[in-house]
Amino acid sequence: MNAPSAATPAVAVRGLIKSYGAVAAVRGISFEVAAGEVFAILGPNGAGKSTTVEILEGHRTADDGVVSVLGFDPAAAGREFRDRVGIVLQESTVDTSEVTVAEALDTFGAAYRRPRDRGEVLELVGLAGKEDARLKALSGGQQRRIDLALGLIGDPDLLFLDEPTTGFDPEARRAAWEMIKGLRSLGRTIILTTHYMEEAECLADRVAVLVDGRIVACAPPSRLLGSERATVRFRLPAGAAPGDLPALVAAAVEVDGDRAALSTERPTAMLAELTAWAVRRGIELADLHVSPPSLEDAYLHLIGADGDGNRAN
Amino acid sequence: MRTSRARAEPSAAELSARAWPSWGRLVWVSMRSQNRTFWRNPVPVFFTLGLPLIMLVLFGSLFSWDIDVGFGPIPAAQFYAPALAAFTAANAALSNVGITLAFQRQFGLLKRIKGTPLPPSAFLGGTVVSSVWIALLGTLIMFLAGVLFFDVGIAAAKIPAAALSFAVGTAAFAGLGLALAALSPSGNTAPAVANAVILPMAFVSNVFVPAEDPPDWLRILGDVLPLKHFSSAFSAAFHPAVAAPAWRGTDLAIMVAWGAGGALVAWRFFDWMPRVAGGRRAPKAAAGQA
Ligand SMILES: Nc1ncnc2c1ncn2[C@@H]1O[C@H](COP(=O)(O)OP(=O)(O)OP(=O)(O)O)[C@@H](O)[C@H]1O
Ligand SMILES: [Mg+2]
């Protein structure tokens, strides 16, 4: 196939900057996406995910920086570029449409040089047999799958998915993940945005965490946060106040009723202090356990929204 | 969902050899899509096809006498049916281009289309052809009703002139429709603007009732605006006092000028991104024609 060789990235972004008036949406980000890679942009509301992706799609123009997508400058690219990228926007457009599923796919497919088979695409998104349904009459999740189908109908080399599974029930989300993995196994390059750490972890080869227009981390999901960090949980013994705990523990612990939890990079030392303290007093700590950080915790920590809920700036 | 299917990968040479779909076919596909949108929405169907027909019936009951302009008694419908037909065609072209595109931009459909290899000219061309087709249907329905129920006569020798007037007039109003879409801040404003433009224009253009002795400014306004010229070019082809072939060069020229002006405004100001909510699509609540 005519995909770029491994040496040429499918997407290269350097020093990208975009503001809307006084709002600095993207503040100088750089990354590369290799051909065949699934690259996730993870971040909270307003982080600049859609702005970034829509610049790569050619829907918006950058204020500064260099952007190359499949070797094209998307801001100036034309039909050749459009023929090779598939776009699923964050906002669905099908919910007011009077046309049927089959009509929509045929109309959009007609514009491409090598459209995929309609039935095949519908099967891929789990809507086989819905050909004659009006788009308007589909459920919200089914309409989102139509968005996916319209993004796939041109058989793109590069697929942009802006929050593809928002609004899906858990089963549909799993199914969409399977579909995206399937596309990946066909060698397609995929750039997706999401709010869900779990989604990024399941699908992406690499994740860029975007916060306030800056990339604060970019790595394979397993390496996104120091895995040495762990969470220690236990029940506070009856009659004990948090202040009674040993100093090292007391400084880190958060107490909610009798539930105590702390996040630490030194679980061994922390446990030694805590258990020595309990043994000295002849207390059996109920529900004591140590767990690796949940990915959600890792993500919240990364975007600075962990603990007391303050967002670092 | 199935996870994978091996696909025979075409070679690079094969790919570049594969031709683009022809422009004509893409205009056709776009036109069919816009036609469906039209026929499946009762509101535009009523306002472009139903309402003029109701007016014809009302006029037919109000002015059912004969008029003698020196050729013996002729039913009054011979004079107002062509004027109403011109109005139908103008309204169909202006509204179906302008309102449809404004809504489709608001709902993000234009943005979606912009992300595909469909040439903008093919999409807009298909939209214009669709509205011309609807205008043609509306006009034919008017004349059919006129001939069947109100004794309107049609002279074969003047049909080419009528057809040319129809084509030029409808194209001109489609051009103005593009300008309307280009200038409308949202889908919801487009129908209001379209009606605020076309209805008063119809009155100063003597479409509904010929003014007996209009003040100068009203007459001049009518002469400058395109609808009176559409109506009079069309009417000439049905007027018993006008000899075949009934070409009306000045009327046509003025309409061409308006159509070109509209297209120029569209070329300068038309865009594809939703204008409200910072380039995103509008919330669903404002459902409408698109
Ligand atoms: N067209 C626009 N005009 C003005 N401001 C905008 C526009 N688009 C985005 N913004 C602002 O830019 C910032 C980034 O927005 P963006 O849509 O890129 O974020 P996002 O990460 O996609 O958020 P979400 O998860 O909510 O979709 C936000 O503060 C947003 O309000
Ligand atoms: Mg977004």
XYZ file of C-alpha atoms and ligand atoms in Angstrom:
635
model
C 0.000 0.000 0.000
C 1.077 3.556 -0.486
C 1.333 4.465 3.169
C 4.420 6.371 4.130
C 7.325 4.197 5.187
C 8.049 3.808 8.876
C 10.588 6.601 8.620
C 8.067 9.208 7.496
C 5.495 9.905 10.166
C 1.843 10.019 9.094
C 1.429 13.158 11.150
C 4.058 15.620 12.331
C 3.245 18.647 14.471
C 5.814 21.173 15.642
C 5.206 24.193 17.845
C 1.480 24.354 17.139
C -0.228 27.445 18.537
C -3.869 28.480 18.260
C -5.821 31.180 20.077
C -9.421 32.329 19.835
C -9.208 36.003 20.715
C -7.957 36.070 24.277
C -8.375 32.305 24.762
C -5.125 30.428 24.179
C -6.503 27.030 23.188
C -3.265 25.355 22.076
C -0.001 26.707 23.421
C 2.861 25.235 21.476
C 2.561 21.478 21.167
C 4.682 19.022 19.188
C 4.194 15.350 18.443
C 4.523 12.775 15.710
C 2.285 9.868 14.810
C 3.776 6.947 12.922
C 1.936 5.274 10.055
C -0.192 2.466 11.429
C -0.185 3.863 14.935
C -3.200 4.558 17.124
C -2.545 7.840 18.881
C -4.849 9.106 21.607
C -5.166 12.682 22.822
C -6.523 12.569 26.331
C -7.603 15.588 28.292
C -10.346 17.347 30.205
C -13.008 19.632 28.696
C -11.515 22.644 26.999
C -8.000 21.250 26.928
C -7.664 21.929 23.199
C -8.212 18.426 21.825
C -10.781 19.350 19.182
C -8.828 22.449 18.228
C -5.726 20.349 17.619
C -7.527 17.635 15.704
C -9.508 20.067 13.567
C -6.307 21.830 12.587
C -4.942 18.468 11.442
C -8.173 17.889 9.522
C -7.887 21.246 7.768
C -11.056 22.610 9.346
C -9.201 25.287 11.296
C -5.975 27.147 10.691
C -3.077 27.337 13.095
C -1.714 30.665 14.309
C 1.801 29.297 14.325
C 3.710 26.057 13.977
C 4.297 23.422 11.333
C 1.737 20.728 10.587
C 2.150 17.900 8.117
C -0.512 15.236 7.607
C 0.222 12.420 5.133
C 2.754 14.795 3.654
C 0.130 17.514 3.089
C -0.343 20.878 4.722
C -3.978 20.360 5.746
C -4.780 24.085 5.673
C -4.000 24.148 1.943
C -4.789 20.571 1.002
C -7.438 19.585 -1.496
C -9.158 16.584 -2.904
C -6.192 14.192 -2.819
C -5.813 14.766 0.901
C -9.543 14.496 1.582
C -9.676 11.211 -0.297
C -7.266 9.649 2.170
C -8.533 10.907 5.505
C -11.729 10.020 7.314
C -13.197 12.459 9.800
C -15.545 11.847 12.683
C -16.318 15.202 14.252
C -17.162 15.631 17.896
C -20.624 16.905 16.996
C -22.878 14.528 15.137
C -24.768 16.021 12.207
C -27.171 13.234 11.456
C -29.861 13.809 14.043
C -31.911 16.178 11.903
C -31.473 14.301 8.659
C -34.428 12.902 6.756
C -32.371 10.588 4.563
C -31.925 6.885 5.190
C -28.788 5.084 6.277
C -28.227 3.636 2.808
C -28.828 6.973 1.083
C -26.408 8.787 3.378
C -23.621 6.255 2.881
C -24.134 6.144 -0.890
C -24.198 9.921 -1.184
C -20.997 10.376 0.807
C -19.317 7.324 -0.688
C -19.833 8.698 -4.196
C -17.254 11.426 -3.608
C -14.334 9.026 -3.026
C -12.153 7.262 -5.524
C -12.327 3.934 -3.750
C -15.300 3.851 -1.410
C -15.765 0.824 0.777
C -18.696 -1.436 0.280
C -21.729 -0.057 2.094
C -22.780 -3.374 3.620
C -19.248 -3.991 4.849
C -19.091 -0.607 6.566
C -22.472 -1.106 8.212
C -21.392 -4.484 9.471
C -18.213 -2.932 10.809
C -20.122 -0.384 12.886
C -22.806 -2.837 13.939
C -25.675 -1.412 11.918
C -26.163 -4.167 9.362
C -29.818 -4.407 8.369
C -30.521 -0.742 9.199
C -30.175 0.395 5.567
C -33.702 1.730 5.285
C -33.932 3.484 8.638
C -34.081 7.280 8.600
C -31.056 8.780 10.341
C -33.367 10.963 12.395
C -35.147 7.908 13.783
C -31.995 6.196 15.069
C -31.012 6.311 18.723
C -28.228 8.653 19.795
C -25.697 5.830 19.968
C -26.753 4.493 16.570
C -26.417 7.975 15.089
C -22.900 8.120 16.448
C -22.185 4.847 14.669
C -23.429 6.463 11.463
C -20.848 9.179 12.059
C -18.264 6.427 12.266
C -19.624 4.766 9.141
C -19.438 8.050 7.211
C -15.858 8.465 8.389
C -15.014 5.002 7.091
C -16.888 4.994 3.789
C -13.949 6.454 1.871
C -11.640 3.735 3.179
C -9.194 6.251 4.674
C -5.519 5.678 5.420
C -5.832 8.073 8.343
C -8.891 8.307 10.548
C -9.676 11.155 12.974
C -12.046 10.272 15.783
C -13.042 13.162 18.041
C -14.610 11.557 21.113
C -16.008 8.656 19.106
C -17.683 6.800 21.961
C -19.203 9.585 24.019
C -22.848 8.644 24.517
C -22.316 4.919 23.964
C -23.552 2.345 26.416
C -20.811 0.098 27.819
C -21.545 -2.646 25.321
C -21.474 -0.298 22.353
C -18.247 1.185 23.653
C -16.626 -2.242 23.778
C -17.894 -2.953 20.291
C -16.496 0.343 19.015
C -13.162 -0.504 20.597
C -13.130 -3.837 18.800
C -13.861 -2.024 15.574
C -11.030 0.446 16.107
C -8.654 -2.395 16.923
C -9.783 -4.055 13.711
C -8.936 -0.944 11.716
C -5.573 -0.801 13.388
C -4.860 -4.370 12.391
C -5.532 -3.311 8.787
C -2.684 -0.837 9.082
C -4.778 2.301 9.312
C -3.456 5.251 11.282
C -5.890 6.552 13.865
C -5.891 9.741 15.918
C -8.555 9.792 18.569
C -9.486 12.106 21.379
C -11.141 10.947 24.538
C -11.953 11.798 28.128
C -11.606 8.184 29.183
C -8.261 6.927 30.394
C -9.610 3.421 30.013
C -10.349 3.998 26.348
C -6.911 5.399 25.680
C -5.350 2.501 27.531
C -7.327 -0.090 25.626
C -6.795 1.343 22.154
C -3.786 3.559 21.890
C -0.192 2.745 21.153
C 0.661 6.112 22.618
C -1.250 8.696 24.608
C -0.661 12.423 24.753
C -2.214 14.031 27.799
C -3.297 17.541 26.919
C -4.030 20.044 29.669
C -4.736 23.728 29.055
C -3.266 23.593 25.598
C -0.038 21.869 26.567
C 1.046 18.252 26.368
C 1.971 17.260 29.910
C 2.832 13.651 29.081
C 3.204 11.583 25.931
C 3.947 7.884 26.227
C 2.510 4.408 25.814
C -0.381 4.097 28.283
C 1.484 1.638 30.510
C 4.282 4.124 31.032
C 2.161 7.209 31.406
C 2.687 7.580 35.124
C 5.387 6.226 37.414
C 4.056 2.757 38.160
C 5.865 2.792 41.507
C 3.104 4.955 42.912
C 0.665 2.963 44.996
C -2.417 3.481 47.087
C -2.657 2.179 50.657
C -6.117 1.816 52.183
C -7.265 0.761 55.620
C -9.962 1.456 58.188
C -9.099 3.812 60.978
C -9.299 1.864 64.257
C -12.165 2.862 66.539
C -11.129 5.667 68.825
C -8.076 6.646 66.780
C -7.875 10.107 65.222
C -5.808 10.737 62.085
C -3.444 12.722 64.310
C -2.607 9.565 66.270
C -1.050 7.939 63.237
C 2.732 8.007 62.790
C 3.963 11.269 61.313
C 4.893 9.872 57.878
C 1.422 8.381 57.498
C -0.462 11.288 59.008
C 1.130 13.681 56.538
C -0.174 11.789 53.509
C -3.410 10.233 54.643
C -6.882 11.298 53.634
C -9.703 10.238 55.882
C -13.356 9.881 54.953
C -15.325 8.636 57.953
C -13.314 5.617 59.115
C -11.855 4.993 55.665
C -8.272 6.100 55.294
C -6.374 6.209 52.016
C -3.032 7.527 50.957
C -1.130 7.668 47.720
C 2.603 7.250 47.972
C 5.747 6.671 45.994
C 7.241 4.792 48.970
C 4.673 2.127 49.864
C 7.240 -0.052 51.643
C 8.297 2.602 54.136
C 4.735 3.728 54.559
C 3.519 0.212 55.332
C 6.395 -0.426 57.732
C 5.512 2.679 59.748
C 1.807 1.963 59.704
C 1.963 -1.708 60.613
C 4.644 -1.164 63.292
C 2.379 1.448 64.844
C -0.612 -0.900 64.775
C 1.334 -3.876 66.133
C 2.706 -1.773 68.977
C -0.823 -0.952 69.994
C -2.146 -4.439 69.404
C -4.574 -3.239 66.745
C -5.619 -5.299 63.752
C -6.059 -2.872 60.843
C -9.278 -3.758 59.057
C -9.372 -3.792 55.263
C -5.690 -3.074 54.866
C -4.587 -3.327 51.267
C -2.110 -1.886 48.834
C -3.022 -1.345 45.198
C -1.332 0.075 42.160
C -2.855 3.376 41.146
C -5.936 3.041 39.021
C -5.388 4.558 35.620
C -8.068 7.039 36.455
C -6.056 8.136 39.488
C -2.963 8.353 37.340
C -4.756 10.523 34.843
C -6.276 12.762 37.488
C -2.870 13.144 39.064
C -1.391 14.019 35.692
C -3.917 16.725 34.932
C -3.527 18.062 38.451
C -7.112 17.371 39.473
C -6.394 14.704 42.077
C -6.657 14.942 45.838
C -8.522 18.060 46.847
C -9.794 18.596 43.336
C -7.688 21.659 42.563
C -6.496 21.983 39.031
C -2.845 22.925 38.823
C -2.160 25.630 36.322
C -19.072 -5.810 14.853
C -16.444 -7.735 13.084
C -12.861 -6.936 13.759
C -11.037 -7.399 10.547
C -11.266 -8.273 6.957
C -8.330 -8.626 4.709
C -8.637 -6.292 1.780
C -6.784 -6.657 -1.453
C -4.533 -3.626 -1.343
C -4.342 -1.852 -4.654
C -0.874 -0.916 -5.772
C 0.153 2.721 -5.883
C -0.008 2.697 -9.665
C -3.458 1.191 -9.575
C -4.580 3.868 -7.162
C -3.364 6.831 -9.096
C -4.848 5.278 -12.199
C -8.245 5.101 -10.573
C -10.224 8.060 -11.839
C -12.186 10.534 -9.809
C -15.934 10.293 -10.160
C -17.010 12.750 -12.832
C -18.166 16.222 -11.832
C -21.514 15.687 -13.520
C -22.164 12.543 -11.536
C -21.344 14.350 -8.283
C -23.735 17.179 -9.190
C -26.369 14.512 -9.831
C -25.717 12.766 -6.504
C -25.824 16.082 -4.617
C -29.008 17.107 -6.385
C -30.745 13.855 -5.476
C -29.721 14.238 -1.886
C -31.107 17.794 -1.728
C -34.303 16.687 -3.462
C -34.887 14.067 -0.788
C -34.365 16.633 1.935
C -36.958 18.825 0.229
C -39.653 16.220 -0.333
C -39.365 14.754 3.131
C -39.947 18.082 4.854
C -43.569 19.251 4.718
C -42.743 22.895 5.444
C -40.772 23.761 2.296
C -43.075 21.630 0.163
C -46.054 23.620 1.375
C -44.453 27.042 1.046
C -42.898 26.513 -2.364
C -45.578 24.422 -4.078
C -48.767 24.519 -2.032
C -49.067 28.186 -1.151
C -48.791 29.592 -4.717
C -51.409 27.093 -5.828
C -53.742 28.261 -3.082
C -53.171 31.834 -4.245
C -54.033 30.831 -7.794
C -57.302 29.309 -6.620
C -58.105 32.366 -4.497
C -57.348 34.745 -7.376
C -59.400 32.528 -9.634
C -62.416 32.938 -7.388
C -61.875 36.661 -6.768
C -61.129 37.749 -10.334
C -63.201 35.419 -12.411
C -64.238 37.939 -15.089
C -62.992 38.257 -18.612
C -60.817 41.105 -19.887
C -60.821 42.504 -23.398
C -57.500 43.997 -24.545
C -58.610 44.122 -28.155
C -58.645 40.402 -28.851
C -62.087 39.633 -27.503
C -62.815 38.531 -23.959
C -59.923 36.714 -22.268
C -60.094 35.209 -18.761
C -58.245 37.313 -16.178
C -56.219 34.237 -15.232
C -54.310 34.642 -18.509
C -52.666 37.678 -16.887
C -52.163 36.720 -13.267
C -51.286 33.031 -13.726
C -47.916 33.830 -15.411
C -47.149 36.429 -12.737
C -47.903 33.911 -10.006
C -45.845 31.287 -11.820
C -42.871 33.661 -11.908
C -43.333 34.278 -8.204
C -43.463 30.528 -7.573
C -40.246 29.934 -9.476
C -38.431 32.880 -7.861
C -39.527 31.861 -4.385
C -38.662 28.216 -4.943
C -35.174 29.054 -6.143
C -34.396 31.686 -3.522
C -35.772 29.738 -0.552
C -34.600 26.285 -1.432
C -31.056 27.396 -2.070
C -30.788 30.002 0.678
C -32.692 28.370 3.522
C -31.475 24.832 2.900
C -27.819 25.842 2.834
C -28.137 28.096 5.878
C -29.663 25.247 7.885
C -27.181 22.727 6.590
C -24.359 24.979 7.682
C -25.934 25.495 11.095
C -26.286 21.757 11.627
C -22.719 21.066 10.564
C -23.552 19.226 7.358
C -21.542 21.678 5.263
C -18.571 21.209 7.586
C -18.881 17.470 7.176
C -19.044 17.799 3.403
C -16.005 20.067 3.440
C -14.117 17.172 5.020
C -14.778 14.897 2.032
C -13.345 15.021 -1.495
C -16.682 16.235 -2.877
C -15.827 19.408 -4.842
C -17.675 22.398 -3.356
C -18.773 23.388 -6.857
C -20.460 20.007 -7.348
C -22.312 20.243 -4.060
C -23.459 23.817 -4.614
C -24.228 23.017 -8.249
C -26.382 20.078 -7.164
C -28.181 22.305 -4.682
C -28.927 24.889 -7.367
C -30.061 22.246 -9.873
C -32.315 20.728 -7.233
C -34.012 24.052 -6.564
C -34.360 24.784 -10.288
C -36.016 21.403 -10.696
C -38.442 22.172 -7.859
C -39.109 25.609 -9.343
C -39.865 23.950 -12.681
C -42.331 21.584 -11.057
C -44.018 24.461 -9.256
C -44.289 26.458 -12.478
C -45.665 23.525 -14.453
C -48.215 22.826 -11.730
C -49.342 26.465 -11.871
C -49.812 26.363 -15.620
C -51.452 22.992 -15.558
C -53.958 24.244 -13.002
C -54.379 27.454 -15.022
C -55.054 25.600 -18.249
C -57.335 22.993 -16.710
C -59.418 25.153 -14.401
C -59.062 28.781 -15.482
C -58.920 28.588 -19.294
C -55.368 29.903 -19.578
C -54.181 29.654 -23.175
C -50.620 28.784 -24.226
C -49.183 29.791 -27.594
C -46.693 27.212 -28.872
C -44.625 29.817 -30.731
C -43.864 31.685 -27.513
C -42.878 28.664 -25.431
C -39.129 29.043 -26.181
C -39.232 32.598 -24.846
C -41.131 31.434 -21.770
C -38.594 28.663 -21.210
C -35.667 31.076 -21.522
C -37.288 33.519 -19.126
C -37.862 30.688 -16.692
C -34.245 29.515 -16.928
C -32.712 32.966 -16.538
C -35.112 34.086 -13.817
C -34.750 30.926 -11.770
C -30.978 30.935 -12.087
C -30.907 34.579 -10.988
C -32.953 33.853 -7.883
C -30.842 30.787 -7.135
C -27.819 33.109 -7.252
C -29.588 35.397 -4.792
C -30.287 32.297 -2.690
C -26.550 31.628 -2.515
C -26.064 35.196 -1.332
C -28.810 34.713 1.263
C -27.071 31.589 2.575
C -23.737 33.397 2.583
C -25.057 36.313 4.621
C -27.400 34.512 7.048
C -25.853 34.217 10.484
C -27.901 31.091 11.206
C -30.410 28.730 9.684
C -33.206 30.300 11.662
C -32.674 33.763 10.235
C -32.669 32.605 6.611
C -36.427 31.879 6.250
C -37.282 35.174 7.931
C -34.993 37.087 5.599
C -36.222 35.174 2.550
C -39.847 36.023 3.324
C -39.030 39.606 4.273
C -37.403 39.981 0.848
C -39.667 38.050 -1.481
C -43.120 39.080 -0.216
C -42.679 42.879 -0.319
C -40.845 42.425 -3.609
C -43.882 40.601 -4.960
C -46.115 43.538 -4.019
C -43.939 46.225 -5.620
C -43.547 43.958 -8.658
C -47.296 43.792 -9.330
C -47.333 40.046 -8.911
C -50.378 39.843 -6.710
C -52.388 42.876 -7.772
C -51.405 45.469 -10.381
C -51.159 48.782 -8.560
C -53.460 51.350 -10.136
C -51.271 54.421 -9.844
C -48.248 53.688 -7.642
C -46.082 56.481 -6.205
C -42.845 56.958 -8.144
C -40.543 55.457 -5.542
C -42.610 52.275 -5.477
C -42.572 52.021 -9.254
C -38.831 52.667 -9.409
C -38.210 50.100 -6.702
C -40.187 47.565 -8.704
C -38.220 48.439 -11.839
C -34.891 47.981 -10.110
C -35.677 44.697 -8.358
C -35.577 41.510 -10.430
C -39.001 39.997 -9.772
C -40.988 42.444 -11.918
C -38.727 41.614 -14.828
C -39.162 37.905 -14.270
C -42.905 38.367 -14.100
C -43.148 40.621 -17.131
C -40.836 38.504 -19.284
C -42.894 35.503 -18.373
C -46.214 37.274 -18.814
C -45.210 38.553 -22.253
C -45.067 34.979 -23.468
C -48.691 34.548 -22.472
C -50.062 37.981 -23.277
C -52.362 37.949 -26.297
C -51.130 41.380 -27.435
C -47.468 40.304 -27.603
C -46.498 38.653 -30.854
C -44.286 35.556 -31.011
C -41.470 34.943 -30.258
C -41.769 37.410 -27.347
C -38.063 37.691 -26.428
C -37.483 40.259 -23.690
C -33.816 41.188 -23.713
C -33.838 44.010 -21.174
C -35.758 42.033 -18.587
C -33.392 39.110 -18.991
C -30.308 41.328 -18.777
C -31.459 42.886 -15.505
C -32.098 39.434 -14.023
C -28.681 38.215 -15.132
C -27.135 41.210 -13.388
C -28.928 40.376 -10.118
C -28.019 36.701 -10.337
C -24.379 37.524 -11.007
C -24.374 39.977 -8.112
C -25.761 37.290 -5.810
C -23.178 34.785 -6.957
C -20.438 37.344 -6.381
C -21.589 37.996 -2.813
C -21.675 34.229 -2.231
C -18.229 33.777 -3.701
C -16.918 36.401 -1.298
C -18.795 35.502 1.912
C -19.943 31.890 1.706
C -18.357 29.522 4.193
C -18.864 26.022 5.501
C -18.323 26.215 9.240
C -21.253 26.723 11.616
C -21.366 30.367 12.662
C -22.927 30.032 16.049
C -21.338 28.420 19.089
C -17.812 29.080 17.870
C -17.662 26.930 14.784
C -19.564 24.037 16.291
C -22.969 22.850 15.226
C -25.960 24.384 16.915
C -27.891 22.446 19.519
C -30.603 20.177 18.252
C -33.454 22.271 19.616
C -33.521 24.547 16.596
C -34.747 21.831 14.248
C -35.657 23.022 10.814
C -35.510 22.457 7.155
C -32.170 20.726 6.851
N -14.482 28.512 17.741
C -14.089 28.884 18.953
N -14.175 30.159 19.339
C -13.761 30.556 20.550
N -13.231 29.752 21.473
C -13.125 28.449 21.165
C -13.548 27.947 19.902
N -13.312 26.617 19.876
C -12.781 26.317 21.059
N -12.657 27.397 21.843
C -12.054 27.441 23.196
O -10.774 26.877 23.099
C -10.514 26.013 24.180
C -10.234 24.609 23.665
O -11.400 24.098 23.070
P -11.462 22.656 22.412
O -12.813 22.512 21.803
O -10.306 22.475 21.516
O -11.323 21.709 23.682
P -11.560 20.145 23.824
O -10.348 19.606 24.484
O -11.953 19.554 22.536
O -12.777 20.101 24.846
P -13.973 19.046 24.977
O -13.422 17.875 25.711
O -14.976 19.777 25.815
O -14.449 18.733 23.612
C -11.734 26.109 25.076
O -11.461 27.050 26.071
C -12.818 26.587 24.177
O -13.751 27.337 24.894
Mg -13.572 18.568 21.862
